[in-house]
Structures are given as C-alpha cells and as structure tokens.
C-alpha cells in the first residue's frame, strides 16, 4: 500500500512538506516553515511536528527539495537536529540550504546530492524524475516519483512563464512524458487557482522598470524579495542599461545575491554594484538602491527610510520608489503606511497594481488546466492552497470532464492510501503545527497564547499581600502593579480604591474565621476587583492576586 | 478669511470630520469614528480630539451629516456629551443617529433638522445646498457650502450608479449648477482613485443573487453589511421571487432593517420575513438566511456557523453561502478562514471576486473625473483617502490640465486658509486621534500600548519578595508568577532556577551592606533575570520585581 501524507500549513494543505511511504520506506518532499497565523501572538515561526518522522528515522530514505524558498526549506535545521537523512536538491536550492545550515552549525551533518533538473535520481525504493519549473526563484523542480502502485507527479511551486528571464522553460515535455506513461496521483500547486488566465511573464516587470527608469530624474529605489533572483537580474540589467550603479540594502539581499552569483544564477554587469557610502559620490540619476522591505516590515531598510529613521539613506524629493511585490495578505496596512510616508517625503512611488511591477510565482487557472492536461492523472491532490482553493480546483477539473470525487479533499496530517485503483483517507498521524518562539520549539501552548491575547487587549493587574503565617494577619500590602491596563500616573485614585477594596474584602473574610482558605480568598479578590475595574473602566485586565506568607 | 480643517483619520485625511470656519463661526461636516490601526492593541475605536470644538462651543453653528455610516456619525455621542449643537441630516441618516443617541441616553439632547436632498438649508452664516449622491447606504448627500469667499463643494461619500436600486441618481445637475456658479474648493472622496473605470451598478449584485438562487438546491445564506439597505432590498426581492422566506441573524441586521423599513427606505415583500425557529418548518429550498459577519469577525453569526458554534443555525451540506462584501484590508485572513470552514462543512461558497457579489460604494477613477469636470473648482482637496490617494488624484487631474499645485496636500488637523484667490496651510490645531478603550476616552497612552505590545509578544513575569522593614532580610518569597511567557507546568525547573538567581542576587547585595537601595536592587534583579531568561528561552518577557516591606 502507498501512503501519501501532506503536512504543513496551518491552513495551506501540504504546502511545506509531503511524505510518500511505500512498505514503510519514507521519502520526504520539502521541509519548509510557516508564518504565524492571526492570533499566534509572539510566535516567530511555525513548523511541522516531526515526531512521526523521528520515531521512524531508520525508515527515512531521503529529503528532496523542490526549490529554495523558506516555506520549502526553512524547517530543515529543526528536522536535521534529530534526523540524519540525505538531501537532494538543485544547485541553487542546496546553496541556500547550506547557507542556512552553516548558520545553525549543521553543515557537516548533511549528506547532499545535487540534482540537475531533467535527471532521474534513486532515493531508497523510489526512482524520481525531475522536471524544471518556472517560479519566483530559479532552479525549481517538479517530481515524478515512481512507486510500485504507480507514478506520483508533484508540480512543486510552478508556473509556465513563456519568456523566462533565464530562458529555461518549465519542462512541458517531462510532465507530458509522465502523463503518457500514466500518472496515479498529481499533487499540484493551487495557490492561484482563483485567478483566471495566465501569469504574465516575469519580463513584463523588466519592461516596467525600463519605462520607470526612463522618466526617473533622480535616484530609483527598488524593494523586492531577496530570493527573486530573476527580478534582481532585471534590476541590475536595467540599471546598467541606464548608466546607474546599484547599491544593496538588507542583509538577505546581499547574501542571496552573493550565493546566486557564485553559483552562476546571477550575472552582475561589470562595475555595477557599489557600496552604500559610494552613493554620495554619484549624481542622483546614476544611482539605483535595491532593498528588502517590500512587505512594509517595520524594521526593514525601506520602512526605516520611509520614516526617516534609516541611518545611512534618506529619501530625497524626486526619488522614485518601486515596490516590486504585492502585500502578503495581512501586510497591506504596513505596506500602505510605508507608501504614504514615502509620498509625504516627496518620492514618487510606483506600486502594484497601479503599474505592472510584480508578477506572481504561482500558476493561474489556465496554467492549472494545462498542467492537468499534460499529466492526466487518475487522482489529483491540490496542495499549497486552502480548502477554498481545493473547492475551486475541483470545479475547474470537473468542467474538464474529470470526476469530482477523484479530487482528494484532505487536511494536513491525514493519510491518503492508494493501491493503484482506489484512494482513501484512512486516518491521521500524530502531530500538527508546532509554534517556535525564540529558542522554544513547541513550548508555547494554547494557554500561553490565550494569556498573551488577554494581556494584549486589557493588560494585567497584580495585587500582592503578605500575611503572617501563623495569625493570617496582613503584614504587608496590598501592593498593586499594573501594565497595559491604564496610564498609571493618571489613575492613582483608581488603584487606591482597588487597594481599599482588597483591604475590606480581607477584613470581612477574616472576621470570625481563623482557618483561612487562601485559594478561595484569591478567587474572591480576583472576582471583586474584576467587577470593580470593569464598572469603572469597561476593561477586564488579567488579575493576579499573590498572597505571600511571612 | 475662510478656514477649512480636515480632521479624522489615523491615515485617511478628513474622512470622519471636516470643519468650515468663517469669521469664527464653525460648521461641522460629519462626526464619525475610526477603527484602530495596526498596533493599537485592545483599543475599541478611535475618535477625534474634540477639544478645539469644545473650547469654541459658542461658535459652533451646527453639524451636517452626509450619510449614516459609522465613520461619519459614530462619534456623535462623544461630541454631544460636551457640546450642544443642532444636527442636520437626511431622514435615514437621522433615523440611524437617533437609534444611536437613544442607546446613549442622549436623544432629548439633540436638536435635529431633516434635510430633503436638493433643498438649501441655512446653518449660521452658511447657506448649504444639498445634492443626493449614490453610495452603499441610501440617502447620502453632497454639499454646496456658500461662504463669503466662495463656494465649497463637498461630495460626501459618492459614486455615480447609473441604475441605482432605489432609482435615485446622484444629482449631476446639482453639482453642475455649483460648477456653473463657480466653486472655490472641491472636497472629494478619493477612496477608490486607484481603480480605473466606473463602479459597476449595485444591480449587478442582484443579478448575481438571481443566478445563484436559480441553481441553489438548498438554503441560501447571505452575509453582508447591515447598513447596505439596497443590498438587503435585493436579497428580499430575489428571495421573494424564488419563493424563499428570509430569516435574519445579527443584532444590527434586525435593527437597521427595522429603521429603514419604518422610514420607507426598504420595502419588505409581504410574508417574506420569518423568525429563525421558523426555518425548521420550511423546506431547505424555501429558506434564505441574511446575516452579519461578512468580515469574518470571530463572534459574528457567520463565523460561529462556520465553526459549528452557532446556537441556532448549523451549516448543512449543500447550503450555498454568499459573502456579499469584500474584506476590509486586514480582515482577509479572518474572511478566508471562514470560507475554508464553510467549504469543509460541505457548503458552496460564493465570494468576491470569483463572482460579482459585491460592488464598492466609492467612485472609481472615471467617476472622479466626471465629478471634477462637473464642479471645475479652483482648488481641490481629496478627502477619505491616504497620501497615496492624494498623489494619485493629483496625477489624474493634472492629466486633465489642472495645475498640480492647486491640489491641497494636507494632513489631519492642519488648517487650510482660503481668501478666494489663494490657499495655504497656515498651521494646525491641537489634538489628533483619541483612542477609546472600554469606558476610557483618551486614557490609553502610548505607554499603555507599548506595554500591551510587549505583553502580547513575550508575556510577563512577576517576582515578589517580602523583606523585614528593619533588618532588610527576606521573610517571604521569592514568589514568581508568569503569564504568556512559558507553559508553566512544563517550566518548573526554569522558574525554580530563576528563584535561586534572585536569592543569590539578594544575598550578594546584602553582604556587608545594611542600607539597601531597593530601587537599585529591583533594577539588578530585572536585568539579571532578563539575561538569564533570554539565554534559556530566547524570549524577553516583561519583568516586574516587587519588594514588599513587612
């Protein structure tokens, strides 16, 4: 029996990792990280629960990576700490992986096999064909995994760019060949299944740059993703063509450019890169600044420039700023805030969708149809999408004559069993999403998040008293400390009144009773303070009574 | 001298309130509330600082309301508590205002004057023409304010719907008449200036409803804004045409429908409304449920249905759910989460932009141009937009031959002075945005917000000791309580180690020193704990040392 287990994704199914199991032998596809969802306060990143794999470490034959984005490679250090498995990936992907592992001191740990897209590799019992795919990072691949029960085609993150910047088309023929041989299951990237038509070519962006550069009279500042090497190539080329030098801002921008350049994925026109201090020696119309911060991240170079807080670069009136990205949902406010600040400082801001300065890395509807038609699978499992994408994908292939019940509707962690004829969900593995906060992996529980949520809304009030261990009489306090509740300097009388209430509460409780139940007293204090504070302020801070015995 | 002061808007200029001043006599246009920006944790709403007006209460001649949306009337109760000014508005607008004031016990307070769109009213020294405008709520108006220095045209929130549901077109002729007489300043709604073309007619949505109802075999559930009376009218009409009864969910839905119906803005087909329990007595294809929650608000009826937590209505397989709204930026995640849950429960979900189930209430680019061409002002002040909208508007009218320097670039609270010939920004009034949290108006300072931000990310740790007042010896504690930091049950050794550290810290400090500086000791404890906790957890909780003297 063949088992497919899509993991990852708080909401996105199988985005970050998918397991293929045959006779207990496991192939891992990708090992990415996720970003915290709404409500995961203070959480830095989210990874999959690797317990299932760690318990079966002897059965893991290898990890194959489809491309070098964080949501596909970012959790490798967390997995490799506990599991020593060989890794397969293309040259750029492994270059990015190695930079990451080096930071974690895990470099020596990993056995790596470099894939040249188009070749077949053998990983345990699985022969795996690899097909080049276009995406918003170079050197992505799709997979054809040959199993005893049939072939699984996995698209990776893909689109069909007709005129890619590096001239490498998505490997239509490779996918079609799989289709001709017969595919049991297609696992396909449905991120953009809601958008009609085709993704415009990445070259469109280069043309827009060209037009913007032509009318720019002073500096051009471009913010984009540091992993979008083709975008960066176009920035370098257009700058060189217009007699501009390019200065880099942002740590990841510099390091990704270095990796891509070393490995031959980026060709830097001679004498084009300059350092930031060198900007000063050039005329404004000879300068391009390439920076991170396209998502309006508050501490990024672009945001700091927008608010005049950047130490080395100030926005000048007449500068042109290109935001070469779209806001990831949830970041719109931050991006718009940055754009407003830039306008305020006299810059001209060029942004999507007002100008075609960005294209997506994920196939649109017609590309989905094309992929489906090439592969013609028996079953299809949409990945890298939410339930709404699956529903939409099902509608599309149904309209193409495919039975809707052969579209697999699965949740992360569920197990799909295939025998070559039928496909059914038979259960789920232990685990789920694991939150990482600082050094802690999985130690932020829902209790902690609930408390953070509460604290973020109404703050906290701590009331402390010290009582005599033997008599039960109050010997110190009540002392009250609050944070995030009211502005303390203007609320002295409120706090004073709260203290009085605790006093009265304790006195009433102590009358005629010498055996005091401190737990019950704490509850009484909390409830009485809570009512009082709500009546006066309309807020419900977290209330923590502490009773010390001296 | 004529003074115009746009207020309101953390980012949106003049959205919620604009002041017109002539010889010290003040006309207030709108009095709305804003929603908290990113980072305003726990804040319920944001209003303008009314001090400027309250100090000049004898000079305020009246408040004129352009329409009944919360961002134009919602702050009235806060203003009217301190300022007794007469209010002008159309019938529906005043109906909604009265419901609001009644809740606040302010009803008797306000003197109200009902406007019939098209008429001229006199407010203090200002003759004010009123022109009907289409928007996403009925009975909106634009204004022509005649001052000694010239006429100010104010569009209100507007669009030019060619086939409005109630048959009332935006008053082209009224705006053109103003233009013919000469307009000094146009204050115009630029919310959608980034979108090319025209807003599709509201009737498009009715047609989509019709198509969806035709293929719906079971219940139809529609979520929309409760103030969008025309949308609601279409839901009622299409339901009646398809033999369905309509049940209402959500408090504001029921109350707005009642107000609109009473005032004649909504015509409910006979026997169409049913109560929620009556749903059970009807076949699934005879039921429409009209609900709030189109923004995915976690406690709304729709969200509760999506997560099977609603007490009275459960989603059934085969139900059709229409989200007749677009997510307000920042709400995408919540809306998508709701849609995913609905699909999971077997509903078919119809949402924007996959189907035309929503149109905007604000003019697109070509409508902006039309309004500008009708009014042909000497100066123009974009309102209800951010700086990026102002920049974009300037480009558009510049392309129409209008000098870009006559587009007023102003920030909320700044004062624009006009003398009929020139316009300049001469200063700003005191004030700004005031945050409302619970019953507190303006008592949440930036200190409180900064603390909430800190608490939300890493939580809090409180360390208490009680010392002998005379000897300085520790008589109780250290006691440590944490919330939102680590999961306490799994972190006992961490907390124990922290206690030991406080012990050692105190012992070291006390050796050979009897005059103890408790403030300095607190700082030492905080800094030493902070370093320790960061080294172990990678987190920086707020640390509050409390020293009690017994």
JSON list of N, CA and C in Angstrom, two decimals, chain A residues 501-535:
[
{"chain": "A", "resi": 501, "resn": "UNK", "atom": "N", "xyz": [-10.48, 48.15, 48.48]},
{"chain": "A", "resi": 501, "resn": "UNK", "atom": "CA", "xyz": [-11.41, 47.04, 48.30]},
{"chain": "A", "resi": 501, "resn": "UNK", "atom": "C", "xyz": [-10.80, 45.72, 48.77]},
{"chain": "A", "resi": 502, "resn": "UNK", "atom": "N", "xyz": [-9.53, 45.55, 48.44]},
{"chain": "A", "resi": 502, "resn": "UNK", "atom": "CA", "xyz": [-8.88, 44.30, 48.88]},
{"chain": "A", "resi": 502, "resn": "UNK", "atom": "C", "xyz": [-8.84, 44.26, 50.41]},
{"chain": "A", "resi": 503, "resn": "UNK", "atom": "N", "xyz": [-8.48, 45.39, 51.01]},
{"chain": "A", "resi": 503, "resn": "UNK", "atom": "CA", "xyz": [-8.48, 45.52, 52.46]},
{"chain": "A", "resi": 503, "resn": "UNK", "atom": "C", "xyz": [-9.82, 45.09, 53.05]},
{"chain": "A", "resi": 504, "resn": "UNK", "atom": "N", "xyz": [-10.87, 45.71, 52.56]},
{"chain": "A", "resi": 504, "resn": "UNK", "atom": "CA", "xyz": [-12.21, 45.44, 53.10]},
{"chain": "A", "resi": 504, "resn": "UNK", "atom": "C", "xyz": [-12.58, 43.97, 52.91]},
{"chain": "A", "resi": 505, "resn": "UNK", "atom": "N", "xyz": [-12.25, 43.46, 51.71]},
{"chain": "A", "resi": 505, "resn": "UNK", "atom": "CA", "xyz": [-12.52, 42.07, 51.38]},
{"chain": "A", "resi": 505, "resn": "UNK", "atom": "C", "xyz": [-11.88, 41.14, 52.41]},
{"chain": "A", "resi": 506, "resn": "UNK", "atom": "N", "xyz": [-10.59, 41.42, 52.70]},
{"chain": "A", "resi": 506, "resn": "UNK", "atom": "CA", "xyz": [-9.86, 40.56, 53.63]},
{"chain": "A", "resi": 506, "resn": "UNK", "atom": "C", "xyz": [-10.41, 40.67, 55.03]},
{"chain": "A", "resi": 507, "resn": "UNK", "atom": "N", "xyz": [-10.73, 41.90, 55.42]},
{"chain": "A", "resi": 507, "resn": "UNK", "atom": "CA", "xyz": [-11.28, 42.07, 56.77]},
{"chain": "A", "resi": 507, "resn": "UNK", "atom": "C", "xyz": [-12.57, 41.31, 56.94]},
{"chain": "A", "resi": 508, "resn": "UNK", "atom": "N", "xyz": [-13.43, 41.42, 55.95]},
{"chain": "A", "resi": 508, "resn": "UNK", "atom": "CA", "xyz": [-14.72, 40.73, 56.02]},
{"chain": "A", "resi": 508, "resn": "UNK", "atom": "C", "xyz": [-14.51, 39.22, 56.11]},
{"chain": "A", "resi": 509, "resn": "UNK", "atom": "N", "xyz": [-13.54, 38.74, 55.34]},
{"chain": "A", "resi": 509, "resn": "UNK", "atom": "CA", "xyz": [-13.30, 37.30, 55.33]},
{"chain": "A", "resi": 509, "resn": "UNK", "atom": "C", "xyz": [-12.73, 36.81, 56.64]},
{"chain": "A", "resi": 510, "resn": "UNK", "atom": "N", "xyz": [-11.93, 37.69, 57.24]},
{"chain": "A", "resi": 510, "resn": "UNK", "atom": "CA", "xyz": [-11.22, 37.22, 58.41]},
{"chain": "A", "resi": 510, "resn": "UNK", "atom": "C", "xyz": [-12.06, 37.24, 59.67]},
{"chain": "A", "resi": 511, "resn": "UNK", "atom": "N", "xyz": [-13.13, 38.02, 59.63]},
{"chain": "A", "resi": 511, "resn": "UNK", "atom": "CA", "xyz": [-13.96, 38.11, 60.83]},
{"chain": "A", "resi": 511, "resn": "UNK", "atom": "C", "xyz": [-14.52, 36.75, 61.21]},
{"chain": "A", "resi": 512, "resn": "UNK", "atom": "N", "xyz": [-14.22, 36.36, 62.41]},
{"chain": "A", "resi": 512, "resn": "UNK", "atom": "CA", "xyz": [-14.81, 35.12, 62.95]},
{"chain": "A", "resi": 512, "resn": "UNK", "atom": "C", "xyz": [-14.31, 33.86, 62.27]},
{"chain": "A", "resi": 513, "resn": "UNK", "atom": "N", "xyz": [-13.22, 33.95, 61.52]},
{"chain": "A", "resi": 513, "resn": "UNK", "atom": "CA", "xyz": [-12.74, 32.74, 60.86]},
{"chain": "A", "resi": 513, "resn": "UNK", "atom": "C", "xyz": [-11.22, 32.73, 60.92]},
{"chain": "A", "resi": 514, "resn": "UNK", "atom": "N", "xyz": [-10.69, 31.75, 61.57]},
{"chain": "A", "resi": 514, "resn": "UNK", "atom": "CA", "xyz": [-9.23, 31.73, 61.68]},
{"chain": "A", "resi": 514, "resn": "UNK", "atom": "C", "xyz": [-8.59, 30.73, 60.72]},
{"chain": "A", "resi": 515, "resn": "UNK", "atom": "N", "xyz": [-9.39, 29.79, 60.22]},
{"chain": "A", "resi": 515, "resn": "UNK", "atom": "CA", "xyz": [-8.82, 28.86, 59.24]},
{"chain": "A", "resi": 515, "resn": "UNK", "atom": "C", "xyz": [-9.13, 29.38, 57.85]},
{"chain": "A", "resi": 516, "resn": "UNK", "atom": "N", "xyz": [-8.14, 30.05, 57.28]},
{"chain": "A", "resi": 516, "resn": "UNK", "atom": "CA", "xyz": [-8.39, 30.74, 56.01]},
{"chain": "A", "resi": 516, "resn": "UNK", "atom": "C", "xyz": [-7.97, 29.89, 54.83]},
{"chain": "A", "resi": 517, "resn": "UNK", "atom": "N", "xyz": [-8.83, 29.87, 53.84]},
{"chain": "A", "resi": 517, "resn": "UNK", "atom": "CA", "xyz": [-8.55, 29.13, 52.62]},
{"chain": "A", "resi": 517, "resn": "UNK", "atom": "C", "xyz": [-8.03, 30.14, 51.61]},
{"chain": "A", "resi": 518, "resn": "UNK", "atom": "N", "xyz": [-6.69, 30.18, 51.46]},
{"chain": "A", "resi": 518, "resn": "UNK", "atom": "CA", "xyz": [-6.11, 31.25, 50.63]},
{"chain": "A", "resi": 518, "resn": "UNK", "atom": "C", "xyz": [-6.50, 31.15, 49.16]},
{"chain": "A", "resi": 519, "resn": "UNK", "atom": "N", "xyz": [-6.68, 29.95, 48.67]},
{"chain": "A", "resi": 519, "resn": "UNK", "atom": "CA", "xyz": [-7.08, 29.80, 47.27]},
{"chain": "A", "resi": 519, "resn": "UNK", "atom": "C", "xyz": [-8.45, 30.45, 47.05]},
{"chain": "A", "resi": 520, "resn": "UNK", "atom": "N", "xyz": [-9.36, 30.19, 48.00]},
{"chain": "A", "resi": 520, "resn": "UNK", "atom": "CA", "xyz": [-10.69, 30.78, 47.89]},
{"chain": "A", "resi": 520, "resn": "UNK", "atom": "C", "xyz": [-10.62, 32.29, 48.02]},
{"chain": "A", "resi": 521, "resn": "UNK", "atom": "N", "xyz": [-9.74, 32.76, 48.89]},
{"chain": "A", "resi": 521, "resn": "UNK", "atom": "CA", "xyz": [-9.60, 34.21, 49.07]},
{"chain": "A", "resi": 521, "resn": "UNK", "atom": "C", "xyz": [-9.10, 34.87, 47.79]},
{"chain": "A", "resi": 522, "resn": "UNK", "atom": "N", "xyz": [-8.11, 34.21, 47.15]},
{"chain": "A", "resi": 522, "resn": "UNK", "atom": "CA", "xyz": [-7.62, 34.75, 45.89]},
{"chain": "A", "resi": 522, "resn": "UNK", "atom": "C", "xyz": [-8.75, 34.87, 44.87]},
{"chain": "A", "resi": 523, "resn": "UNK", "atom": "N", "xyz": [-9.57, 33.85, 44.80]},
{"chain": "A", "resi": 523, "resn": "UNK", "atom": "CA", "xyz": [-10.67, 33.89, 43.84]},
{"chain": "A", "resi": 523, "resn": "UNK", "atom": "C", "xyz": [-11.63, 35.02, 44.15]},
{"chain": "A", "resi": 524, "resn": "UNK", "atom": "N", "xyz": [-11.92, 35.20, 45.45]},
{"chain": "A", "resi": 524, "resn": "UNK", "atom": "CA", "xyz": [-12.81, 36.30, 45.84]},
{"chain": "A", "resi": 524, "resn": "UNK", "atom": "C", "xyz": [-12.22, 37.65, 45.46]},
{"chain": "A", "resi": 525, "resn": "UNK", "atom": "N", "xyz": [-10.92, 37.82, 45.75]},
{"chain": "A", "resi": 525, "resn": "UNK", "atom": "CA", "xyz": [-10.27, 39.09, 45.45]},
{"chain": "A", "resi": 525, "resn": "UNK", "atom": "C", "xyz": [-10.32, 39.34, 43.94]},
{"chain": "A", "resi": 526, "resn": "UNK", "atom": "N", "xyz": [-10.01, 38.30, 43.18]},
{"chain": "A", "resi": 526, "resn": "UNK", "atom": "CA", "xyz": [-9.98, 38.47, 41.73]},
{"chain": "A", "resi": 526, "resn": "UNK", "atom": "C", "xyz": [-11.37, 38.86, 41.21]},
{"chain": "A", "resi": 527, "resn": "UNK", "atom": "N", "xyz": [-12.36, 38.20, 41.69]},
{"chain": "A", "resi": 527, "resn": "UNK", "atom": "CA", "xyz": [-13.70, 38.45, 41.19]},
{"chain": "A", "resi": 527, "resn": "UNK", "atom": "C", "xyz": [-14.20, 39.84, 41.61]},
{"chain": "A", "resi": 528, "resn": "UNK", "atom": "N", "xyz": [-13.90, 40.21, 42.84]},
{"chain": "A", "resi": 528, "resn": "UNK", "atom": "CA", "xyz": [-14.38, 41.51, 43.29]},
{"chain": "A", "resi": 528, "resn": "UNK", "atom": "C", "xyz": [-13.64, 42.64, 42.57]},
{"chain": "A", "resi": 529, "resn": "UNK", "atom": "N", "xyz": [-12.32, 42.48, 42.39]},
{"chain": "A", "resi": 529, "resn": "UNK", "atom": "CA", "xyz": [-11.55, 43.51, 41.67]},
{"chain": "A", "resi": 529, "resn": "UNK", "atom": "C", "xyz": [-12.02, 43.60, 40.22]},
{"chain": "A", "resi": 530, "resn": "UNK", "atom": "N", "xyz": [-12.25, 42.44, 39.63]},
{"chain": "A", "resi": 530, "resn": "UNK", "atom": "CA", "xyz": [-12.65, 42.40, 38.24]},
{"chain": "A", "resi": 530, "resn": "UNK", "atom": "C", "xyz": [-13.95, 43.19, 38.02]},
{"chain": "A", "resi": 531, "resn": "UNK", "atom": "N", "xyz": [-14.91, 42.95, 38.90]},
{"chain": "A", "resi": 531, "resn": "UNK", "atom": "CA", "xyz": [-16.19, 43.67, 38.79]},
{"chain": "A", "resi": 531, "resn": "UNK", "atom": "C", "xyz": [-15.99, 45.17, 38.94]},
{"chain": "A", "resi": 532, "resn": "UNK", "atom": "N", "xyz": [-15.22, 45.53, 39.96]},
{"chain": "A", "resi": 532, "resn": "UNK", "atom": "CA", "xyz": [-14.98, 46.95, 40.23]},
{"chain": "A", "resi": 532, "resn": "UNK", "atom": "C", "xyz": [-14.30, 47.63, 39.03]},
{"chain": "A", "resi": 533, "resn": "UNK", "atom": "N", "xyz": [-13.24, 47.00, 38.53]},
{"chain": "A", "resi": 533, "resn": "UNK", "atom": "CA", "xyz": [-12.48, 47.63, 37.44]},
{"chain": "A", "resi": 533, "resn": "UNK", "atom": "C", "xyz": [-13.31, 47.70, 36.16]},
{"chain": "A", "resi": 534, "resn": "UNK", "atom": "N", "xyz": [-14.13, 46.69, 35.92]},
{"chain": "A", "resi": 534, "resn": "UNK", "atom": "CA", "xyz": [-14.96, 46.72, 34.73]},
{"chain": "A", "resi": 534, "resn": "UNK", "atom": "C", "xyz": [-16.00, 47.83, 34.82]},
{"chain": "A", "resi": 535, "resn": "UNK", "atom": "N", "xyz": [-16.57, 47.98, 36.00]},
{"chain": "A", "resi": 535, "resn": "UNK", "atom": "CA", "xyz": [-17.59, 49.02, 36.18]},
{"chain": "A", "resi": 535, "resn": "UNK", "atom": "C", "xyz": [-17.00, 50.40, 35.94]}
]
